[in-house]
Short mmCIF file of C-alpha atoms in Angstrom, two decimals:
data_model
loop_
_atom_site.label_atom_id
_atom_site.label_comp_id
_atom_site.label_asym_id
_atom_site.label_seq_id
_atom_site.Cartn_x
_atom_site.Cartn_y
_atom_site.Cartn_z
CA UNK A 147 -0.38 -0.45 0.08
CA UNK A 148 1.76 3.18 -1.10
CA UNK A 149 -0.88 5.86 -0.60
CA UNK A 150 -0.76 6.99 -4.24
CA UNK A 151 -1.86 4.05 -6.04
CA UNK A 152 -5.32 3.32 -7.50
CA UNK A 153 -6.69 0.80 -5.42
CA UNK A 154 -6.96 -2.51 -7.16
CA UNK A 155 -9.36 -5.32 -6.63
CA UNK A 156 -9.68 -7.24 -3.32
CA UNK A 157 -11.23 -9.74 -1.47
CA UNK A 158 -11.32 -9.74 2.68
CA UNK A 159 -13.68 -12.09 5.06
CA UNK A 160 -14.66 -10.54 8.12
CA UNK A 161 -16.65 -12.71 10.27
CA UNK A 162 -20.09 -13.85 8.68
CA UNK A 163 -19.22 -10.43 6.32
CA UNK A 164 -17.26 -11.07 2.76
CA UNK A 165 -16.41 -7.83 0.68
CA UNK A 166 -14.97 -7.42 -2.57
CA UNK A 167 -14.02 -4.41 -4.01
CA UNK A 168 -14.30 -3.68 -7.74
CA UNK A 169 -12.31 -1.28 -9.62
CA UNK A 170 -13.91 1.10 -11.97
CA UNK A 171 -12.24 4.87 -11.92
CA UNK A 172 -9.12 6.93 -10.87
CA UNK A 173 -9.51 10.28 -10.00
CA UNK A 174 -5.92 13.03 -9.83
CA UNK A 175 -7.02 15.64 -7.42
CA UNK A 176 -5.20 19.07 -7.04
CA UNK A 177 -4.99 18.87 -2.99
CA UNK A 178 -5.29 22.43 -2.40
CA UNK A 179 -8.33 22.75 -5.11
CA UNK A 180 -10.28 20.06 -3.64
CA UNK A 181 -9.18 21.02 0.46
CA UNK A 182 -9.87 24.48 -0.22
CA UNK A 183 -8.60 25.74 2.96
CA UNK A 184 -5.43 23.68 2.94
CA UNK A 185 -1.78 24.92 1.67
CA UNK A 186 1.09 23.78 0.47
CA UNK A 187 3.14 23.57 3.27
CA UNK A 188 0.10 21.36 5.01
CA UNK A 189 0.68 18.77 2.68
CA UNK A 190 4.43 18.60 2.98
CA UNK A 191 3.38 16.96 6.53
CA UNK A 192 1.82 14.12 4.51
CA UNK A 193 4.55 13.00 1.72
CA UNK A 194 3.16 9.69 1.62
CA UNK A 195 -0.17 10.82 -0.16
CA UNK A 196 1.34 13.07 -2.71
CA UNK A 197 1.98 11.67 -5.62
CA UNK A 198 5.40 12.71 -7.57
CA UNK A 199 2.89 14.71 -10.13
CA UNK A 200 2.17 16.65 -7.08
CA UNK A 201 -1.80 15.53 -6.92
CA UNK A 202 -3.63 12.94 -4.67
CA UNK A 203 -4.86 9.73 -6.10
CA UNK A 204 -7.94 8.45 -5.15
CA UNK A 205 -10.03 5.46 -6.51
CA UNK A 206 -14.03 5.20 -7.59
CA UNK A 207 -15.87 1.98 -7.71
CA UNK A 208 -18.03 -0.37 -6.15
CA UNK A 209 -17.90 -2.56 -2.68
CA UNK A 210 -19.97 -5.58 -3.19
CA UNK A 211 -20.97 -6.92 0.24
CA UNK A 212 -22.14 -10.84 0.98
CA UNK A 213 -24.08 -11.09 4.30
CA UNK A 214 -26.30 -13.81 5.27
CA UNK A 215 -27.26 -14.75 2.16
CA UNK A 216 -27.86 -11.41 0.37
CA UNK A 217 -25.59 -9.62 -2.62
CA UNK A 218 -25.63 -5.77 -1.84
CA UNK A 219 -23.02 -3.53 -3.62
CA UNK A 220 -22.00 -0.42 -1.59
CA UNK A 221 -22.05 2.41 -4.75
CA UNK A 222 -21.88 2.10 -8.36
CA UNK A 223 -18.97 3.41 -9.50
CA UNK A 224 -18.62 6.36 -11.52
CA UNK A 225 -20.03 4.89 -14.79
CA UNK A 226 -18.54 5.24 -18.09
CA UNK A 227 -17.23 9.05 -18.32
CA UNK A 228 -13.68 10.42 -18.32
CA UNK A 229 -13.40 14.62 -17.23
CA UNK A 230 -10.53 16.52 -17.71
CA UNK A 231 -9.61 19.51 -15.42
CA UNK A 232 -11.76 22.31 -17.77
CA UNK A 233 -14.65 20.01 -17.23
CA UNK A 234 -14.70 20.28 -13.17
CA UNK A 235 -15.44 23.77 -12.33
CA UNK A 236 -13.72 24.70 -10.25
CA UNK A 237 -10.92 22.99 -11.23
CA UNK A 238 -10.58 20.38 -8.94
CA UNK A 239 -8.89 17.29 -11.11
CA UNK A 240 -9.66 14.21 -13.33
CA UNK A 241 -10.92 11.29 -13.29
CA UNK A 242 -10.73 8.72 -16.10
CA UNK A 243 -13.71 6.06 -15.29
CA UNK A 244 -15.59 2.53 -16.87
CA UNK A 245 -13.99 -0.34 -15.57
CA UNK A 246 -16.48 -2.19 -13.64
CA UNK A 247 -18.06 -4.28 -16.14
CA UNK A 248 -14.36 -5.37 -16.97
CA UNK A 249 -14.17 -5.95 -12.87
CA UNK A 250 -17.33 -7.92 -12.60
CA UNK A 251 -16.09 -9.94 -15.52
CA UNK A 252 -12.67 -10.64 -13.86
CA UNK A 253 -14.35 -11.45 -10.59
CA UNK A 254 -16.90 -13.82 -12.74
CA UNK A 255 -19.63 -11.90 -10.92
CA UNK A 256 -23.02 -11.28 -12.65
CA UNK A 257 -24.40 -7.99 -12.18
CA UNK A 258 -27.91 -9.03 -12.83
CA UNK A 259 -27.36 -10.98 -9.23
CA UNK A 260 -27.04 -7.78 -7.22
CA UNK A 261 -30.44 -7.56 -5.18
CA UNK A 262 -29.44 -4.38 -3.63
CA UNK A 263 -27.87 -1.07 -4.71
CA UNK A 264 -27.07 1.33 -1.41
CA UNK A 265 -25.10 4.48 -2.24
CA UNK A 266 -24.07 7.00 -0.06
CA UNK A 267 -25.33 9.91 -1.73
CA UNK A 268 -26.09 11.03 -5.31
CA UNK A 269 -23.14 12.19 -7.12
CA UNK A 270 -22.02 11.09 -10.53
CA UNK A 271 -18.57 8.82 -8.99
CA UNK A 272 -21.27 7.09 -6.82
CA UNK A 273 -23.95 6.18 -8.74
CA UNK A 274 -22.42 6.36 -12.05
CA UNK A 275 -23.17 2.22 -13.25
CA UNK A 276 -26.84 2.72 -11.69
CA UNK A 277 -27.73 5.54 -13.74
CA UNK A 278 -30.04 5.22 -17.16
CA UNK A 279 -27.17 6.96 -18.49
CA UNK A 280 -24.45 4.00 -18.03
CA UNK A 281 -25.66 1.79 -20.76
CA UNK A 282 -27.42 1.87 -24.14
CA UNK A 283 -30.76 -0.13 -23.02
CA UNK A 284 -31.06 2.44 -20.57
CA UNK A 285 -31.59 0.42 -17.67
CA UNK A 286 -28.43 0.74 -15.51
CA UNK A 287 -26.19 -1.77 -14.83
CA UNK A 288 -27.94 -3.96 -12.38
CA UNK A 289 -31.26 -4.02 -13.86
CA UNK A 290 -32.52 -6.82 -11.12
CA UNK A 291 -31.60 -3.84 -8.43
CA UNK A 292 -33.81 -1.88 -5.72
CA UNK A 293 -31.88 1.55 -4.78
CA UNK A 294 -31.12 1.80 -1.30
CA UNK A 295 -30.87 5.99 -0.45
CA UNK A 296 -30.77 7.79 2.26
CA UNK A 297 -33.55 10.10 3.31
CA UNK A 298 -33.51 13.44 1.63
CA UNK A 299 -31.66 12.28 -0.96
CA UNK A 300 -32.73 14.14 -4.21
CA UNK A 301 -30.98 13.43 -7.77
CA UNK A 302 -29.40 16.61 -9.30
CA UNK A 303 -30.00 17.85 -12.82
CA UNK A 304 -26.97 15.66 -14.81
CA UNK A 305 -28.54 12.13 -15.99
CA UNK A 306 -25.94 10.51 -14.84
CA UNK A 307 -26.51 11.52 -11.22
CA UNK A 308 -30.34 10.09 -11.29
CA UNK A 309 -30.60 6.22 -10.90
CA UNK A 310 -32.67 4.19 -13.35
CA UNK A 311 -36.45 4.13 -12.65
CA UNK A 312 -36.17 0.24 -12.11
CA UNK A 313 -40.19 0.32 -12.43
CA UNK A 314 -39.61 2.28 -9.31
CA UNK A 315 -37.66 -0.03 -7.22
CA UNK A 316 -35.97 2.49 -4.44
CA UNK A 317 -36.40 3.09 -0.86
CA UNK A 318 -35.24 6.23 1.21
CA UNK A 319 -34.22 4.55 4.47
CA UNK A 320 -33.64 6.72 7.51
CA UNK A 321 -30.98 7.29 9.97
CA UNK A 322 -30.38 4.26 12.06
CA UNK A 323 -33.00 1.80 9.83
CA UNK A 324 -31.82 -2.14 9.35
CA UNK A 325 -32.26 -2.32 5.90
CA UNK A 326 -31.32 -6.11 5.87
CA UNK A 327 -30.20 -8.00 8.95
CA UNK A 328 -26.68 -7.01 9.99
CA UNK A 329 -26.54 -3.79 7.78
CA UNK A 330 -28.09 -0.36 8.86
CA UNK A 331 -28.00 3.19 7.32
CA UNK A 332 -26.04 6.09 9.25
CA UNK A 333 -26.78 9.53 8.58
CA UNK A 334 -23.56 11.78 7.76
CA UNK A 335 -25.00 14.78 6.08
CA UNK A 336 -23.03 17.30 4.71
CA UNK A 337 -21.53 16.40 1.44
CA UNK A 338 -24.93 16.41 0.33
CA UNK A 339 -28.17 16.33 1.17
CA UNK A 340 -29.22 12.33 1.86
CA UNK A 341 -25.55 11.42 2.39
CA UNK A 342 -25.45 8.60 4.37
CA UNK A 343 -23.12 6.16 5.54
CA UNK A 344 -23.39 1.86 5.45
CA UNK A 345 -23.06 0.04 8.58
CA UNK A 346 -22.32 -4.19 8.59
CA UNK A 347 -21.79 -5.95 11.61
CA UNK A 348 -20.08 -8.91 11.05
CA UNK A 349 -21.05 -11.58 13.22
CA UNK A 350 -18.32 -11.70 15.19
CA UNK A 351 -18.49 -8.66 17.40
CA UNK A 352 -17.46 -5.97 14.53
CA UNK A 353 -18.60 -3.84 12.16
CA UNK A 354 -17.32 -2.35 9.14
CA UNK A 355 -18.01 1.45 8.71
CA UNK A 356 -18.49 2.33 4.69
CA UNK A 357 -18.62 6.06 5.24
CA UNK A 358 -18.79 7.35 1.38
CA UNK A 359 -17.74 11.16 0.96
CA UNK A 360 -17.51 11.97 5.26
CA UNK A 361 -14.29 11.84 4.58
CA UNK A 362 -12.05 11.72 1.53
CA UNK A 363 -8.68 11.30 2.42
CA UNK A 364 -6.57 9.93 4.77
CA UNK A 365 -5.14 13.51 6.09
CA UNK A 366 -8.65 15.25 7.03
CA UNK A 367 -8.13 12.99 10.13
CA UNK A 368 -5.31 15.27 11.40
CA UNK A 369 -7.35 17.98 9.93
CA UNK A 370 -10.83 17.88 10.46
CA UNK A 371 -11.43 21.79 9.37
CA UNK A 372 -10.32 21.64 6.04
CA UNK A 373 -13.14 22.56 3.87
CA UNK A 374 -13.83 20.91 0.56
CA UNK A 375 -14.40 21.83 -2.35
CA UNK A 376 -17.30 19.63 -3.28
CA UNK A 377 -19.28 19.69 -0.19
CA UNK A 378 -23.01 20.93 0.24
CA UNK A 379 -22.82 21.99 3.64
CA UNK A 380 -18.81 22.43 4.92
CA UNK A 381 -20.10 23.11 9.23
CA UNK A 382 -21.99 20.32 9.16
CA UNK A 383 -19.94 17.80 6.93
CA UNK A 384 -17.20 18.75 9.43
CA UNK A 385 -19.51 17.41 12.16
CA UNK A 386 -19.98 14.41 10.13
CA UNK A 387 -16.45 14.18 10.19
CA UNK A 388 -15.70 14.56 13.86
CA UNK A 389 -18.77 11.91 14.43
CA UNK A 390 -17.30 9.54 12.18
CA UNK A 391 -13.68 9.63 13.67
CA UNK A 392 -15.02 9.08 16.95
CA UNK A 393 -16.61 5.14 15.76
CA UNK A 394 -13.47 4.60 13.61
CA UNK A 395 -11.30 4.73 16.83
CA UNK A 396 -13.36 2.23 18.48
CA UNK A 397 -11.15 -0.92 18.25
CA UNK A 398 -14.34 -3.24 17.03
CA UNK A 399 -15.02 -0.95 14.48
CA UNK A 400 -13.30 -0.92 10.54
CA UNK A 401 -13.47 1.84 8.08
CA UNK A 402 -14.10 1.85 3.82
CA UNK A 403 -12.94 4.72 2.52
CA UNK A 404 -13.30 4.56 -1.38
CA UNK A 405 -11.40 7.63 -1.81
CA UNK A 406 -8.85 6.35 0.14
CA UNK A 407 -6.38 5.56 -2.88
CA UNK A 408 -5.10 2.28 -2.38
CA UNK A 409 -5.97 2.55 1.44
CA UNK A 410 -9.12 2.08 1.38
CA UNK A 411 -9.72 -0.17 4.96
CA UNK A 412 -8.25 0.74 7.95
CA UNK A 413 -9.35 2.32 11.09
CA UNK A 414 -7.79 5.13 13.42
CA UNK A 415 -5.23 4.62 16.12
CA UNK A 416 -3.44 7.63 17.75
CA UNK A 417 -5.49 10.39 15.99
CA UNK A 418 -4.01 8.83 12.24
CA UNK A 419 -5.26 5.74 9.09
CA UNK A 420 -4.25 3.01 10.15
CA UNK A 421 -4.67 0.56 6.72
CA UNK A 422 -5.09 -3.02 6.99
#
């Protein structure tokens, strides 16, 4: 784990829970643009996270959770899209995407076997392959899935941020609601209305928290006050981060940060991110 590489596929088992990461996209972010109140001097303290290009590498993909006989996908990648800096106002970086169908094929997985797609929020890099714009037939890559969305979620104007209709197979989920045995929603507002973390029990006294864009980089654990250019309500997002950090500091808790380059699984120890 370098901290500067886009994550490849991996699989880990925790008790009764099996997690499989399926890569889709690579993001190259301008640190001081994405974290708009950070400085170059701030980033000098995190050399392990800054690539030789001066950018932060982040992944965007889907996490398959197999629990209690169910197959659930957490987020749905960015979809078949590539964006340069001129396409992202403000110019915060680039994204190269489109790998999720091949990741499913490489893992010998059928997208039609996915029962639920639980998205943390409705930004395109989390809902891409669940959108009607993703594939030619207009039904999304996951034609049999039911969408699980945090209460308060509202699709944006872009087609890539709108889950396919699927005959109305979608559910709004409230804070703390158990959507399947061993899986519940946790409202982490601030980044976007309805932003939701998903908490998975392992069956052996531990839990995994998929926290979406409540945190974008391990550096934020030392700098929770940094403003994030793409947060909707910066003060609310900061409060959610601090609540999340308390939970990730517990010995029974493992965090999953989808944008944490190749250090996606880990926990907070002594005020730092410790990858597994």
